[in-house]
Amino acid sequence: MVKQYLCIAGLILSVFVSGCAGIGDSKDIKIGGNLEMTGSTASYGQSMSNGIKLALKEVNASGGVLGKQVTFTVADNKSEPSESTNAVTKLITQDHVSLILGAAASSNTIAAAQIAADNKVPFITPFSTNPKVTVNDGKLNDFAFRVCFIDPFQGTVMGQFATKTLKVKKAAIFIDNSADYSKGLAQYFEESFVKNGGEVVAKEAYLQKDQDFKATLTKIKASNPDVLFIPGYYEEVGKIIKQAREIGFTIPIIGGDGWDSTKLVDIAGPDALNNTYFSNHYATDAKTPEIVKFIEAYKKEYGQVPDAPAVLGYDAAYMAIDAIKRANSADPLKIKDALVATSGLQLVTGNISLDENHNPIKSAVVIEFKDGKQVYKETINP
């Protein structure tokens, strides 16, 4: 009996010691990815994963960080908010990561944000632009950070572009009612468009995974808009643009960074995308040294031109590495404090300094489609 008690006590002690071992004691520095590897926005997660892996491959090849190699563990959130909470929980409780990168879609990131905060593990979203990611109900999430601009700026950019560059007066807005990203971006576009003298003549809605948009598009067409704004994700946007052209829409169609996927041209078709524009985080035909170097490395690794989720995943990984170096630790709390102090960090998409809400101050570019190719149109500064 005594021997049994000793064995049980030893087992309990071993579990306690292993469970309480510091993250910094690991042989590797562990970073997790809460990414959309499957589901309706899988293109984003897959591109982000590629960008992150490329950055960490470069880091490890140059000796790693703090004398350790960096490992990257991906949890698939399946493009669903409920699965996003499961993914973050797994990364924290089972994989014991020091920091999380992701998610892509704002709804998925918002769903998991409080879990990261409750467990005191910081995360950087490469691609979620809704303001609620970092500040929700007026409260700052101390553990939430991002490398992308936010929707109030992106919406303002496209409102200005529509009125000042396209010189249109009447806009219709087609909103994805199942996405926080779409609803927020629509709000800020409308505010900017009206402020600049425009009028919104129609507002309609759809849901993710809808297939037939022609009845609603016909209703929108009857309002006689000069421009159609679709703040959605590539899967539905591609189908909407294709069907809009089929029923006779010839007006410009514009949108946000959710358009940027290599699959958009396949879904909509190159001809339908002529006379369309969207706001984005970088232009692949820009010639800055950082962009040229990144695109060359990405094409060598994956055999394709990187979209915005790819470059933002790459930038987010380097932002994380910079914070770990300055923290001189893999301790999540120390990394969080280092992220707060991020300033003057040169990345591919710009020079990054975080404001008081953990959002970067950076420019946006407007991209035009010409025969299926993305072409730089203009830059709009904060």
Coordinates of C-alpha atoms in Angstrom, one line a residue:
M1 CA 0.0 0.0 0.0
V2 CA 2.8 2.4 0.9
K3 CA 4.5 1.6 -2.4
Q4 CA 1.2 2.4 -4.2
Y5 CA 0.9 5.8 -2.5
L6 CA 4.5 6.6 -3.4
C7 CA 3.9 5.7 -7.0
I8 CA 0.8 7.8 -7.1
A9 CA 2.6 10.7 -5.5
G10 CA 5.4 10.4 -7.9
L11 CA 3.0 10.4 -10.9
I12 CA 1.2 13.5 -9.6
L13 CA 4.6 15.3 -9.1
S14 CA 5.8 14.4 -12.6
V15 CA 2.6 15.7 -14.1
F16 CA 2.8 18.9 -12.1
V17 CA 6.4 19.5 -13.0
S18 CA 5.8 18.8 -16.7
G19 CA 2.7 21.0 -16.8
C20 CA 4.5 23.9 -15.1
A21 CA 7.7 23.8 -17.0
G22 CA 8.3 27.2 -18.5
I23 CA 7.8 27.8 -22.2
G24 CA 11.2 29.4 -22.2
D25 CA 12.7 26.0 -21.1
S26 CA 11.8 24.4 -24.5
K27 CA 14.6 23.5 -26.9
D28 CA 12.6 25.3 -29.6
I29 CA 10.6 28.6 -29.7
K30 CA 7.0 27.5 -30.5
I31 CA 4.7 29.7 -32.7
G32 CA 1.2 28.6 -33.5
G33 CA -1.0 29.3 -36.5
N34 CA -4.8 29.7 -36.2
L35 CA -5.5 29.5 -39.9
E36 CA -8.2 28.8 -42.4
M37 CA -6.7 25.7 -44.1
T38 CA -10.1 24.4 -45.2
G39 CA -13.5 25.9 -45.7
S40 CA -14.8 28.9 -47.6
T41 CA -11.7 31.1 -47.0
A42 CA -9.1 28.4 -47.3
S43 CA -7.1 30.4 -49.9
Y44 CA -6.3 33.0 -47.2
G45 CA -5.1 30.5 -44.6
Q46 CA -3.0 28.5 -47.1
S47 CA -1.4 31.7 -48.4
M48 CA -0.7 33.0 -44.9
S49 CA 0.8 29.6 -43.9
N50 CA 3.1 29.8 -47.0
G51 CA 4.2 33.3 -46.1
I52 CA 4.8 32.4 -42.4
K53 CA 6.7 29.2 -43.2
L54 CA 9.0 31.1 -45.7
A55 CA 9.8 33.7 -43.1
L56 CA 10.6 31.2 -40.4
K57 CA 12.6 29.1 -42.8
E58 CA 14.8 32.2 -43.4
V59 CA 15.0 32.9 -39.7
N60 CA 16.1 29.3 -38.9
A61 CA 18.6 29.2 -41.7
S62 CA 20.3 32.3 -40.3
G63 CA 20.7 30.7 -36.9
G64 CA 17.2 31.0 -35.3
V65 CA 16.3 33.3 -32.4
L66 CA 18.0 33.5 -29.0
G67 CA 20.1 30.5 -30.0
K68 CA 17.0 28.3 -30.7
Q69 CA 15.1 27.2 -33.8
V70 CA 11.6 28.3 -34.3
T71 CA 8.8 25.7 -34.8
F72 CA 5.4 26.5 -36.4
T73 CA 2.3 24.4 -35.6
V74 CA -0.9 25.0 -37.6
A75 CA -4.4 24.4 -36.2
D76 CA -7.1 24.5 -38.9
N77 CA -10.1 26.7 -37.9
K78 CA -12.0 25.4 -41.0
S79 CA -13.1 29.0 -41.8
E80 CA -15.6 28.9 -38.9
P81 CA -15.6 31.1 -35.7
S82 CA -16.5 28.1 -33.5
E83 CA -13.6 26.1 -34.9
S84 CA -11.3 29.1 -34.4
T85 CA -11.9 29.0 -30.7
N86 CA -11.1 25.3 -30.7
A87 CA -7.9 25.9 -32.7
V88 CA -6.6 28.6 -30.3
T89 CA -7.4 26.5 -27.3
K90 CA -5.5 23.6 -28.7
L91 CA -2.5 25.7 -29.6
I92 CA -2.3 27.1 -26.1
T93 CA -3.2 24.1 -23.9
Q94 CA -1.7 21.2 -26.0
D95 CA 1.0 22.7 -28.1
H96 CA 2.2 25.3 -25.5
V97 CA 3.0 28.0 -28.1
S98 CA 4.5 31.3 -27.0
L99 CA 2.6 33.3 -29.7
I100 CA -0.2 32.8 -32.2
L101 CA -0.4 34.1 -35.8
G102 CA -3.9 34.3 -37.3
A103 CA -6.7 34.1 -38.1
A104 CA -7.4 35.6 -41.5
A105 CA -11.1 36.4 -41.4
S106 CA -12.2 39.0 -38.8
S107 CA -15.1 36.9 -37.5
N108 CA -12.7 34.0 -36.8
T109 CA -10.1 36.2 -35.1
I110 CA -12.7 38.0 -32.9
A111 CA -14.1 34.7 -31.8
A112 CA -10.8 33.5 -30.5
A113 CA -9.4 36.8 -29.2
Q114 CA -10.7 36.5 -25.6
I115 CA -9.4 33.0 -25.2
A116 CA -5.9 34.2 -26.1
A117 CA -6.3 37.1 -23.6
D118 CA -7.6 34.8 -20.8
N119 CA -4.6 32.6 -21.2
K120 CA -2.2 35.5 -21.6
V121 CA -0.8 34.4 -24.9
P122 CA -0.4 37.2 -27.5
F123 CA -1.5 36.9 -31.1
I124 CA -0.9 38.8 -34.3
T125 CA -3.5 38.7 -37.1
P126 CA -2.0 39.2 -40.5
F127 CA -5.3 39.9 -42.3
S128 CA -8.2 40.7 -40.0
T129 CA -9.1 44.4 -40.5
N130 CA -12.2 44.8 -38.4
P131 CA -11.5 47.2 -35.4
K132 CA -13.1 44.8 -32.9
V133 CA -10.1 42.5 -33.2
T134 CA -8.1 44.7 -30.9
V135 CA -10.7 47.0 -29.3
N136 CA -14.1 45.4 -28.6
D137 CA -16.9 47.2 -26.7
G138 CA -14.5 50.1 -26.0
K139 CA -12.0 47.8 -24.3
L140 CA -8.4 47.2 -25.6
N141 CA -7.4 43.5 -25.8
D142 CA -3.9 43.7 -24.4
F143 CA -2.9 40.5 -26.2
A144 CA -4.3 41.3 -29.7
F145 CA -2.1 42.8 -32.4
R146 CA -2.2 43.1 -36.2
V147 CA 0.1 43.9 -39.1
C148 CA -2.6 45.0 -41.5
F149 CA -4.5 48.3 -41.7
I150 CA -8.1 48.5 -40.3
D151 CA -11.5 48.9 -42.0
P152 CA -12.1 52.5 -41.0
F153 CA -9.1 53.5 -43.1
Q154 CA -9.8 51.0 -45.9
G155 CA -13.4 52.1 -46.2
T156 CA -12.3 55.7 -46.3
V157 CA -9.7 54.9 -49.0
M158 CA -12.3 53.4 -51.2
G159 CA -14.9 56.1 -50.6
Q160 CA -12.2 58.7 -51.6
F161 CA -11.2 56.6 -54.6
A162 CA -14.8 56.3 -55.8
T163 CA -15.6 60.0 -55.6
K164 CA -12.2 61.6 -56.4
T165 CA -10.6 59.1 -58.9
L166 CA -13.6 57.4 -60.5
K167 CA -15.7 60.6 -60.0
V168 CA -18.9 58.8 -59.4
K169 CA -21.9 60.2 -57.5
K170 CA -24.2 57.2 -56.8
A171 CA -23.2 54.0 -55.2
A172 CA -24.8 50.6 -54.4
I173 CA -23.4 48.4 -51.6
F174 CA -23.8 44.6 -51.6
I175 CA -22.9 43.3 -48.1
D176 CA -22.0 39.9 -46.8
N177 CA -24.3 39.8 -43.7
S178 CA -22.5 36.8 -42.3
A179 CA -19.1 38.5 -41.9
D180 CA -18.1 41.2 -39.5
Y181 CA -15.5 42.3 -42.0
S182 CA -18.0 43.0 -44.7
K183 CA -20.5 44.8 -42.4
G184 CA -17.8 47.0 -40.9
L185 CA -16.2 47.9 -44.3
A186 CA -19.6 48.8 -45.8
Q187 CA -20.2 51.2 -42.9
Y188 CA -17.0 53.0 -43.3
F189 CA -17.2 53.2 -47.1
E190 CA -20.7 54.7 -46.9
E191 CA -19.6 57.3 -44.4
S192 CA -16.6 58.3 -46.6
F193 CA -18.6 58.2 -49.8
V194 CA -21.4 60.4 -48.4
K195 CA -18.9 62.8 -46.8
N196 CA -17.3 63.3 -50.2
G197 CA -20.6 64.2 -51.8
G198 CA -21.8 60.9 -53.0
E199 CA -25.2 59.2 -52.4
V200 CA -25.9 55.6 -51.6
V201 CA -28.9 54.6 -53.7
A202 CA -29.1 50.9 -52.8
K203 CA -28.0 48.5 -50.0
E204 CA -28.6 44.8 -50.3
A205 CA -27.2 41.7 -48.5
Y206 CA -26.2 38.1 -49.1
L207 CA -24.8 35.3 -47.0
Q208 CA -21.6 33.2 -47.4
K209 CA -22.1 30.1 -49.5
D210 CA -25.0 31.7 -51.5
Q211 CA -24.7 30.8 -55.2
D212 CA -27.3 32.8 -57.2
F213 CA -27.2 36.6 -56.9
K214 CA -28.9 37.6 -60.0
A215 CA -32.3 38.5 -58.5
T216 CA -30.7 40.9 -56.0
L217 CA -28.3 42.3 -58.6
T218 CA -31.3 43.0 -60.9
K219 CA -32.8 45.0 -58.0
I220 CA -29.6 46.9 -57.5
K221 CA -29.3 47.6 -61.2
A222 CA -32.7 49.2 -61.2
S223 CA -31.5 51.8 -58.7
N224 CA -29.1 53.0 -61.5
P225 CA -25.9 53.3 -59.5
D226 CA -22.6 54.6 -60.9
V227 CA -20.5 52.1 -58.9
L228 CA -21.1 48.9 -57.0
F229 CA -19.2 48.3 -53.8
I230 CA -18.8 44.6 -52.7
P231 CA -16.9 44.4 -49.4
G232 CA -16.7 40.6 -49.4
Y233 CA -14.5 37.6 -49.7
Y234 CA -13.2 36.2 -53.0
E235 CA -15.5 33.1 -53.2
E236 CA -18.8 35.1 -53.3
V237 CA -17.3 38.2 -54.8
G238 CA -16.1 36.2 -57.9
K239 CA -19.6 34.8 -58.4
I240 CA -21.3 38.2 -57.9
I241 CA -19.0 40.0 -60.4
K242 CA -19.5 37.2 -63.0
Q243 CA -23.3 37.3 -62.6
A244 CA -23.4 41.1 -62.6
R245 CA -21.6 41.3 -65.9
E246 CA -23.9 38.6 -67.3
I247 CA -27.0 40.7 -66.6
G248 CA -25.5 43.8 -68.1
F249 CA -23.6 45.6 -65.3
T250 CA -20.9 47.7 -67.1
I251 CA -20.2 50.2 -64.2
P252 CA -17.1 50.0 -62.1
I253 CA -17.2 47.4 -59.3
I254 CA -15.0 48.0 -56.3
G255 CA -14.1 46.3 -53.0
G256 CA -11.6 45.6 -50.3
D257 CA -8.6 43.4 -49.5
G258 CA -10.9 40.4 -49.1
W259 CA -10.8 40.2 -52.9
D260 CA -7.2 39.3 -53.0
S261 CA -6.9 35.6 -53.8
T262 CA -5.4 33.7 -56.6
K263 CA -8.8 32.1 -57.1
L264 CA -10.7 35.2 -57.8
V265 CA -9.8 35.3 -61.5
D266 CA -10.7 31.6 -61.8
I267 CA -14.2 32.2 -60.3
A268 CA -15.1 35.5 -62.0
G269 CA -13.2 35.2 -65.3
P270 CA -10.7 37.8 -66.5
D271 CA -13.1 39.6 -68.8
A272 CA -15.7 40.2 -66.0
L273 CA -12.9 41.7 -63.8
N274 CA -12.1 44.5 -66.2
N275 CA -13.2 47.8 -64.7
T276 CA -12.9 46.5 -61.1
Y277 CA -10.7 47.9 -58.3
F278 CA -9.9 46.9 -54.7
S279 CA -7.9 48.3 -51.8
N280 CA -4.9 46.2 -50.8
H281 CA -1.8 46.0 -48.7
Y282 CA 0.8 45.9 -51.4
A283 CA 1.1 45.8 -55.2
T284 CA 3.0 42.9 -56.7
D285 CA 4.3 45.2 -59.5
A286 CA 5.9 47.7 -57.1
K287 CA 9.7 47.8 -57.2
T288 CA 10.7 48.5 -53.6
P289 CA 13.7 46.3 -52.6
E290 CA 11.6 44.6 -49.9
I291 CA 8.8 43.6 -52.3
V292 CA 11.2 42.5 -55.1
K293 CA 13.2 40.3 -52.7
F294 CA 10.1 38.8 -51.1
I295 CA 8.4 38.0 -54.4
E296 CA 11.5 36.3 -55.8
A297 CA 11.9 34.2 -52.7
Y298 CA 8.2 33.3 -52.6
K299 CA 8.1 32.3 -56.3
K300 CA 11.2 30.2 -55.8
E301 CA 9.7 28.4 -52.8
Y302 CA 6.1 28.0 -54.1
G303 CA 6.1 28.6 -57.8
Q304 CA 3.5 31.4 -57.8
V305 CA 3.1 35.2 -57.2
P306 CA 2.1 35.9 -53.6
D307 CA -1.2 37.5 -52.7
A308 CA -1.8 39.8 -49.8
P309 CA -2.5 37.1 -47.2
A310 CA 0.9 35.6 -48.1
V311 CA 2.9 38.8 -47.7
L312 CA 1.0 39.7 -44.5
G313 CA 1.7 36.3 -43.1
Y314 CA 5.4 36.8 -43.9
D315 CA 5.4 40.3 -42.3
A316 CA 3.5 39.0 -39.2
A317 CA 6.1 36.3 -38.7
Y318 CA 8.9 38.8 -38.9
M319 CA 7.0 41.1 -36.5
A320 CA 6.8 38.2 -34.1
I321 CA 10.5 37.4 -34.4
D322 CA 11.4 41.1 -33.8
A323 CA 9.4 41.1 -30.6
I324 CA 10.9 37.8 -29.4
K325 CA 14.4 39.2 -30.0
R326 CA 13.6 42.5 -28.2
A327 CA 12.0 40.6 -25.3
N328 CA 15.1 38.3 -25.2
S329 CA 12.6 35.6 -24.1
A330 CA 10.0 33.1 -25.3
D331 CA 7.8 34.1 -22.4
P332 CA 4.4 35.2 -23.8
L333 CA 4.0 38.1 -21.3
K334 CA 7.4 39.5 -22.3
I335 CA 6.7 39.0 -26.0
K336 CA 3.4 40.9 -25.5
D337 CA 5.2 43.8 -23.9
A338 CA 7.7 43.9 -26.7
L339 CA 4.9 43.9 -29.3
V340 CA 3.3 46.9 -27.7
A341 CA 6.6 48.8 -28.2
T342 CA 6.9 47.9 -31.9
S343 CA 8.2 51.0 -33.8
G344 CA 10.0 51.7 -37.0
L345 CA 10.0 48.1 -38.1
Q346 CA 10.7 47.8 -41.8
L347 CA 8.6 45.0 -43.4
V348 CA 7.6 44.2 -47.0
T349 CA 4.3 46.1 -46.7
G350 CA 5.8 49.2 -45.1
N351 CA 7.5 50.6 -42.1
I352 CA 5.4 49.5 -39.1
S353 CA 4.8 51.4 -35.8
L354 CA 1.8 50.4 -33.7
D355 CA -0.6 52.9 -32.3
E356 CA -2.2 52.8 -28.9
N357 CA -4.8 50.3 -30.1
H358 CA -2.1 47.9 -31.5
N359 CA -2.9 48.8 -35.1
P360 CA -0.2 49.8 -37.6
I361 CA -0.2 53.2 -39.3
K362 CA 0.4 52.5 -43.0
S363 CA -0.7 53.3 -46.5
A364 CA -3.1 51.4 -48.7
V365 CA -2.8 50.8 -52.5
V366 CA -5.6 50.5 -55.0
I367 CA -5.3 47.7 -57.5
E368 CA -7.0 47.5 -60.9
F369 CA -7.7 44.3 -62.8
K370 CA -6.8 44.3 -66.5
D371 CA -7.5 41.1 -68.4
G372 CA -7.1 39.1 -65.2
K373 CA -3.9 40.7 -64.1
Q374 CA -3.5 42.9 -61.0
V375 CA -2.1 46.4 -61.9
Y376 CA -1.1 49.1 -59.4
K377 CA -3.5 52.1 -59.6
E378 CA -2.6 54.5 -56.8
T379 CA -1.4 54.8 -53.2
I380 CA -3.6 56.5 -50.5
N381 CA -1.9 57.6 -47.3
P382 CA -3.3 57.8 -43.8

